[in-house]
Each structure stands twice: as C-alpha cells, then as structure tokens.
mmCIF file of C-alpha atoms and ligand atoms in Angstrom:
data_model
loop_
_atom_site.group_PDB
_atom_site.id
_atom_site.type_symbol
_atom_site.label_atom_id
_atom_site.label_comp_id
_atom_site.label_asym_id
_atom_site.label_seq_id
_atom_site.Cartn_x
_atom_site.Cartn_y
_atom_site.Cartn_z
ATOM 1 C CA MET A 25 -167.254 145.979 -11.661
ATOM 2 C CA LYS A 26 -167.458 142.195 -11.277
ATOM 3 C CA VAL A 27 -167.550 140.837 -14.822
ATOM 4 C CA ALA A 28 -167.730 137.093 -15.461
ATOM 5 C CA VAL A 29 -167.369 135.189 -18.713
ATOM 6 C CA TYR A 30 -169.457 132.108 -19.388
ATOM 7 C CA PRO A 31 -167.794 130.377 -22.350
ATOM 8 C CA GLY A 32 -168.961 127.483 -24.475
ATOM 9 C CA SER A 33 -169.817 126.283 -27.946
ATOM 10 C CA PHE A 34 -173.577 126.677 -27.412
ATOM 11 C CA ASP A 35 -174.347 124.634 -30.538
ATOM 12 C CA PRO A 36 -177.212 125.147 -29.669
ATOM 13 C CA ILE A 37 -177.866 126.768 -26.276
ATOM 14 C CA THR A 38 -179.748 124.399 -23.928
ATOM 15 C CA MET A 39 -181.937 124.743 -20.851
ATOM 16 C CA GLY A 40 -178.888 123.608 -18.864
ATOM 17 C CA HIS A 41 -176.902 126.607 -20.171
ATOM 18 C CA MET A 42 -179.861 128.900 -19.428
ATOM 19 C CA ASP A 43 -179.940 127.676 -15.836
ATOM 20 C CA ILE A 44 -176.223 128.469 -15.362
ATOM 21 C CA ILE A 45 -176.614 131.935 -16.954
ATOM 22 C CA SER A 46 -179.659 132.762 -14.869
ATOM 23 C CA ARG A 47 -178.150 131.589 -11.571
ATOM 24 C CA SER A 48 -174.771 133.255 -12.105
ATOM 25 C CA SER A 49 -176.329 136.539 -13.307
ATOM 26 C CA LYS A 50 -177.555 137.083 -9.721
ATOM 27 C CA PHE A 51 -174.004 137.138 -8.376
ATOM 28 C CA PHE A 52 -172.124 139.303 -10.879
ATOM 29 C CA GLU A 53 -172.716 142.746 -12.285
ATOM 30 C CA LYS A 54 -172.202 141.526 -15.833
ATOM 31 C CA ILE A 55 -172.168 138.084 -17.432
ATOM 32 C CA ILE A 56 -170.622 137.774 -20.858
ATOM 33 C CA VAL A 57 -171.797 134.646 -22.615
ATOM 34 C CA ALA A 58 -168.868 133.904 -24.917
ATOM 35 C CA ILE A 59 -169.200 131.648 -27.936
ATOM 36 C CA GLY A 60 -165.831 130.017 -28.574
ATOM 37 C CA HIS A 61 -165.144 129.857 -32.257
ATOM 38 C CA ASN A 62 -162.035 128.422 -33.856
ATOM 39 C CA HIS A 63 -162.065 128.718 -37.604
ATOM 40 C CA ASN A 64 -159.512 125.916 -37.968
ATOM 41 C CA LYS A 65 -161.924 123.479 -36.344
ATOM 42 C CA ALA A 66 -165.169 121.837 -37.508
ATOM 43 C CA LYS A 67 -167.940 124.367 -38.085
ATOM 44 C CA GLY A 68 -170.571 122.728 -35.875
ATOM 45 C CA MET A 69 -174.275 122.485 -36.616
ATOM 46 C CA PHE A 70 -175.238 126.143 -36.390
ATOM 47 C CA PRO A 71 -173.100 129.027 -37.685
ATOM 48 C CA VAL A 72 -171.673 131.083 -34.801
ATOM 49 C CA GLU A 73 -173.666 134.155 -35.889
ATOM 50 C CA LYS A 74 -176.868 132.127 -35.574
ATOM 51 C CA ARG A 75 -175.814 130.871 -32.117
ATOM 52 C CA LEU A 76 -175.237 134.492 -31.136
ATOM 53 C CA GLU A 77 -178.748 135.434 -32.263
ATOM 54 C CA MET A 78 -180.229 132.437 -30.435
ATOM 55 C CA ILE A 79 -178.534 133.328 -27.137
ATOM 56 C CA LYS A 80 -179.440 137.010 -27.493
ATOM 57 C CA LEU A 81 -183.085 136.039 -27.960
ATOM 58 C CA ALA A 82 -183.051 133.555 -25.082
ATOM 59 C CA THR A 83 -181.448 136.069 -22.671
ATOM 60 C CA LYS A 84 -183.283 139.203 -23.847
ATOM 61 C CA ASN A 85 -184.951 139.692 -20.455
ATOM 62 C CA MET A 86 -181.699 139.442 -18.499
ATOM 63 C CA ASP A 87 -180.398 142.985 -18.180
ATOM 64 C CA ASN A 88 -176.826 142.169 -17.170
ATOM 65 C CA VAL A 89 -176.133 139.524 -19.821
ATOM 66 C CA GLU A 90 -174.169 140.218 -23.014
ATOM 67 C CA VAL A 91 -173.337 137.786 -25.789
ATOM 68 C CA HIS A 92 -170.022 137.782 -27.714
ATOM 69 C CA ILE A 93 -168.101 135.551 -30.112
ATOM 70 C CA TYR A 94 -164.397 134.931 -29.503
ATOM 71 C CA ASP A 95 -161.659 133.296 -31.504
ATOM 72 C CA GLY A 96 -158.424 132.104 -29.896
ATOM 73 C CA LEU A 97 -157.739 131.609 -26.219
ATOM 74 C CA LEU A 98 -160.487 132.215 -23.695
ATOM 75 C CA ILE A 99 -158.043 133.847 -21.316
ATOM 76 C CA ASP A 100 -157.128 136.496 -23.917
ATOM 77 C CA PHE A 101 -160.799 137.194 -24.523
ATOM 78 C CA ALA A 102 -161.430 137.475 -20.770
ATOM 79 C CA GLU A 103 -158.610 140.003 -20.467
ATOM 80 C CA LYS A 104 -159.946 141.999 -23.425
ATOM 81 C CA VAL A 105 -163.388 142.359 -21.850
ATOM 82 C CA GLY A 106 -162.050 143.017 -18.342
ATOM 83 C CA ALA A 107 -163.289 139.779 -16.768
ATOM 84 C CA ASN A 108 -161.317 137.900 -14.114
ATOM 85 C CA ILE A 109 -163.947 135.246 -13.479
ATOM 86 C CA ILE A 110 -164.813 132.299 -15.709
ATOM 87 C CA ILE A 111 -168.034 130.427 -15.046
ATOM 88 C CA LYS A 112 -168.559 126.805 -15.981
ATOM 89 C CA GLY A 113 -171.378 124.385 -15.280
ATOM 90 C CA VAL A 114 -170.554 120.850 -14.160
ATOM 91 C CA ARG A 115 -173.009 118.003 -14.623
ATOM 92 C CA ASN A 116 -170.908 115.048 -13.520
ATOM 93 C CA SER A 117 -167.415 113.857 -12.612
ATOM 94 C CA LYS A 118 -166.367 113.764 -16.276
ATOM 95 C CA ASP A 119 -167.227 117.466 -16.640
ATOM 96 C CA PHE A 120 -165.426 118.170 -13.371
ATOM 97 C CA GLU A 121 -162.236 116.470 -14.480
ATOM 98 C CA TYR A 122 -162.237 118.402 -17.766
ATOM 99 C CA GLU A 123 -163.075 121.726 -16.140
ATOM 100 C CA GLN A 124 -160.474 121.242 -13.414
ATOM 101 C CA ASN A 125 -157.789 121.000 -16.104
ATOM 102 C CA MET A 126 -159.172 123.997 -17.995
ATOM 103 C CA ALA A 127 -159.267 126.038 -14.780
ATOM 104 C CA LEU A 128 -155.658 125.100 -13.976
ATOM 105 C CA ILE A 129 -154.450 125.936 -17.493
ATOM 106 C CA ASN A 130 -156.282 129.255 -17.527
ATOM 107 C CA ASN A 131 -155.053 130.165 -14.069
ATOM 108 C CA SER A 132 -151.484 129.357 -15.042
ATOM 109 C CA LEU A 133 -151.823 131.441 -18.215
ATOM 110 C CA LYS A 134 -153.040 134.405 -16.219
ATOM 111 C CA GLU A 135 -152.749 134.616 -12.469
ATOM 112 C CA GLY A 136 -155.767 136.140 -10.774
ATOM 113 C CA VAL A 137 -158.318 134.700 -13.172
ATOM 114 C CA GLU A 138 -160.512 132.326 -11.223
ATOM 115 C CA THR A 139 -162.913 129.698 -12.511
ATOM 116 C CA PHE A 140 -166.183 129.292 -10.635
ATOM 117 C CA LEU A 141 -167.818 125.914 -11.131
ATOM 118 C CA LEU A 142 -171.582 125.743 -10.711
ATOM 119 C CA VAL A 143 -173.132 122.355 -10.098
ATOM 120 C CA ALA A 144 -175.839 121.772 -12.697
ATOM 121 C CA ASP A 145 -179.423 121.425 -11.570
ATOM 122 C CA PRO A 146 -180.167 117.650 -11.476
ATOM 123 C CA LYS A 147 -182.990 118.124 -13.962
ATOM 124 C CA TYR A 148 -180.481 119.331 -16.558
ATOM 125 C CA CYS A 149 -177.649 116.902 -15.797
ATOM 126 C CA PHE A 150 -178.330 114.716 -18.826
ATOM 127 C CA ILE A 151 -178.800 117.557 -21.318
ATOM 128 C CA SER A 152 -176.050 118.534 -23.733
ATOM 129 C CA SER A 153 -175.901 120.333 -27.055
ATOM 130 C CA SER A 154 -174.603 117.153 -28.689
ATOM 131 C CA MET A 155 -177.614 115.201 -27.388
ATOM 132 C CA ILE A 156 -179.933 117.849 -28.836
ATOM 133 C CA ARG A 157 -178.135 117.723 -32.188
ATOM 134 C CA GLU A 158 -178.515 113.955 -32.237
ATOM 135 C CA LEU A 159 -182.214 114.072 -31.363
ATOM 136 C CA MET A 160 -182.739 116.671 -34.087
ATOM 137 C CA TYR A 161 -180.904 114.484 -36.576
ATOM 138 C CA PHE A 162 -183.442 111.724 -35.865
ATOM 139 C CA LYS A 163 -186.324 114.259 -36.070
ATOM 140 C CA LYS A 164 -187.254 113.956 -32.402
ATOM 141 C CA ASP A 165 -188.890 116.717 -30.382
ATOM 142 C CA VAL A 166 -186.390 118.789 -28.366
ATOM 143 C CA THR A 167 -188.873 121.358 -27.030
ATOM 144 C CA GLU A 168 -188.221 120.667 -23.361
ATOM 145 C CA TYR A 169 -184.429 120.875 -23.694
ATOM 146 C CA VAL A 170 -183.969 124.256 -25.392
ATOM 147 C CA PRO A 171 -185.321 127.741 -24.575
ATOM 148 C CA ASN A 172 -188.738 128.392 -26.170
ATOM 149 C CA GLU A 173 -187.486 131.579 -27.795
ATOM 150 C CA ILE A 174 -185.118 129.709 -30.099
ATOM 151 C CA MET A 175 -187.348 126.816 -31.167
ATOM 152 C CA HIS A 176 -188.167 128.501 -34.484
ATOM 153 C CA MET A 177 -184.435 128.922 -35.222
ATOM 154 C CA LEU A 178 -183.508 125.267 -34.909
ATOM 155 C CA LYS A 179 -184.195 124.411 -38.521
ATOM 156 C CA THR A 180 -180.803 124.298 -40.251
HETATM 157 O O1 LIG B 204 -169.176 124.071 -24.810
HETATM 158 P P1 LIG B 204 -167.774 123.555 -24.947
HETATM 159 O O2 LIG B 204 -167.581 122.892 -26.282
HETATM 160 O O3 LIG B 204 -167.341 122.714 -23.789
HETATM 161 O O4 LIG B 204 -166.824 124.865 -24.943
HETATM 162 C C1 LIG B 204 -165.436 124.744 -24.997
HETATM 163 C C2 LIG B 204 -164.760 126.116 -25.014
HETATM 164 C C3 LIG B 204 -165.101 126.868 -26.299
HETATM 165 C C4 LIG B 204 -165.193 126.899 -23.818
HETATM 166 C C5 LIG B 204 -163.242 125.805 -24.923
HETATM 167 O O5 LIG B 204 -162.881 124.905 -25.928
HETATM 168 C C6 LIG B 204 -162.376 127.048 -25.039
HETATM 169 O O6 LIG B 204 -162.291 127.837 -24.126
HETATM 170 N N1 LIG B 204 -161.712 127.184 -26.182
HETATM 171 C C7 LIG B 204 -160.812 128.301 -26.447
HETATM 172 C C8 LIG B 204 -159.352 127.863 -26.422
HETATM 173 C C9 LIG B 204 -158.800 127.903 -25.008
HETATM 174 O O7 LIG B 204 -158.790 128.923 -24.360
HETATM 175 N N2 LIG B 204 -158.348 126.722 -24.504
HETATM 176 C C10 LIG B 204 -157.868 126.606 -23.154
HETATM 177 C C11 LIG B 204 -156.370 126.710 -23.040
HETATM 178 S S1 LIG B 204 -155.521 125.460 -23.926
#
C-alpha cells in the first residue's frame, strides 16, 4: 500500500495545507497528516491535541486521510507507520531551499524514503500559519485562510 506522510506544525491548519492534502490524497492510498511536536521547543499557539482535532474535523470527508502526532525525527515516524513517501508543499524559492535540505537529510537518514514536493496553488502562496497567528493577534478576520470547519476552534 502506498502510504505518504504529510508533516508540519499546522498551528493552525490553513487552506494552503488543505489544498496539498486534497491534491495528494488522489495519488496515494493513505495520507497521514503528521503534526510534529517537540516538547523541548516552544509550545506554539494551539496545543497539539487541539491541532489534531482541527485537522480531523477539516479532513472528515476525506476517506484516506489519517491524522497523527509525532515527537522526534520525522523519518522514524515514517518508518513506524510504514510510509516511504514524504509530501511537502512549496510556495516559493525559500520553501524550496529549506525543503531540499530536509529531503536530503531524510533521504540520507533512510535510503528509499522519497520526498515529493507539490507546488502550492498560486492563490495560497502567501498563506502561512504564522501569518494567520499574526492576523488573529491583531483581531483581523482569517475566514478565507482557514477551513470553515475549524473557525469555531480558533479562539485560544
Ligand atoms: O510546518 P513546519 O513548521 O514547517 O513543520 C516542520 C516539521 C515539523 C515538519 C519539521 O520540523 C520536522 O520534521 N521536525 C521533526 C524533526 C526532524 O525530523 N528533522 C529533520 C532531520 S534533522
């Protein structure tokens, strides 16, 4: 079975993430959306359990999508869930440069694990979780940047 992992912080999930999940779910039998969580690092805006609930709600109509939390190295998590494909979305050359390094590190840690980079839809190229957090901080409307299903969960 072709299982792919789509990792990220998802703090919170955005329409850009949804686009990558939806497009990649057509090419693999199972997509595991994996929330990277390192308890030595800053907690982020939303607790990981809340991010998990948000993504589950937003992807509830996608039959081949699962949502997990992982701690530690992505490559170890991928091995644990039997995935040899990592999916990443790239919005611009900065993303590409970062993801190229991540793909090379992950491939050197475990041969045979490939990273598939999906070019973001131009209408989502300027959206990021950090931009949403900033807009929320200044009490601006973020309705068009996050899935409808999670709007009610954005209050921290
Ligand atoms: O949405 P983000 O913040 O770009 O997601 C980053 C994430 C969580 C995917 C990345 O930091 C990650 O994979 N962290 C786990 C540690 C790891 O495997 N690092 C790569 C080898 S050094």
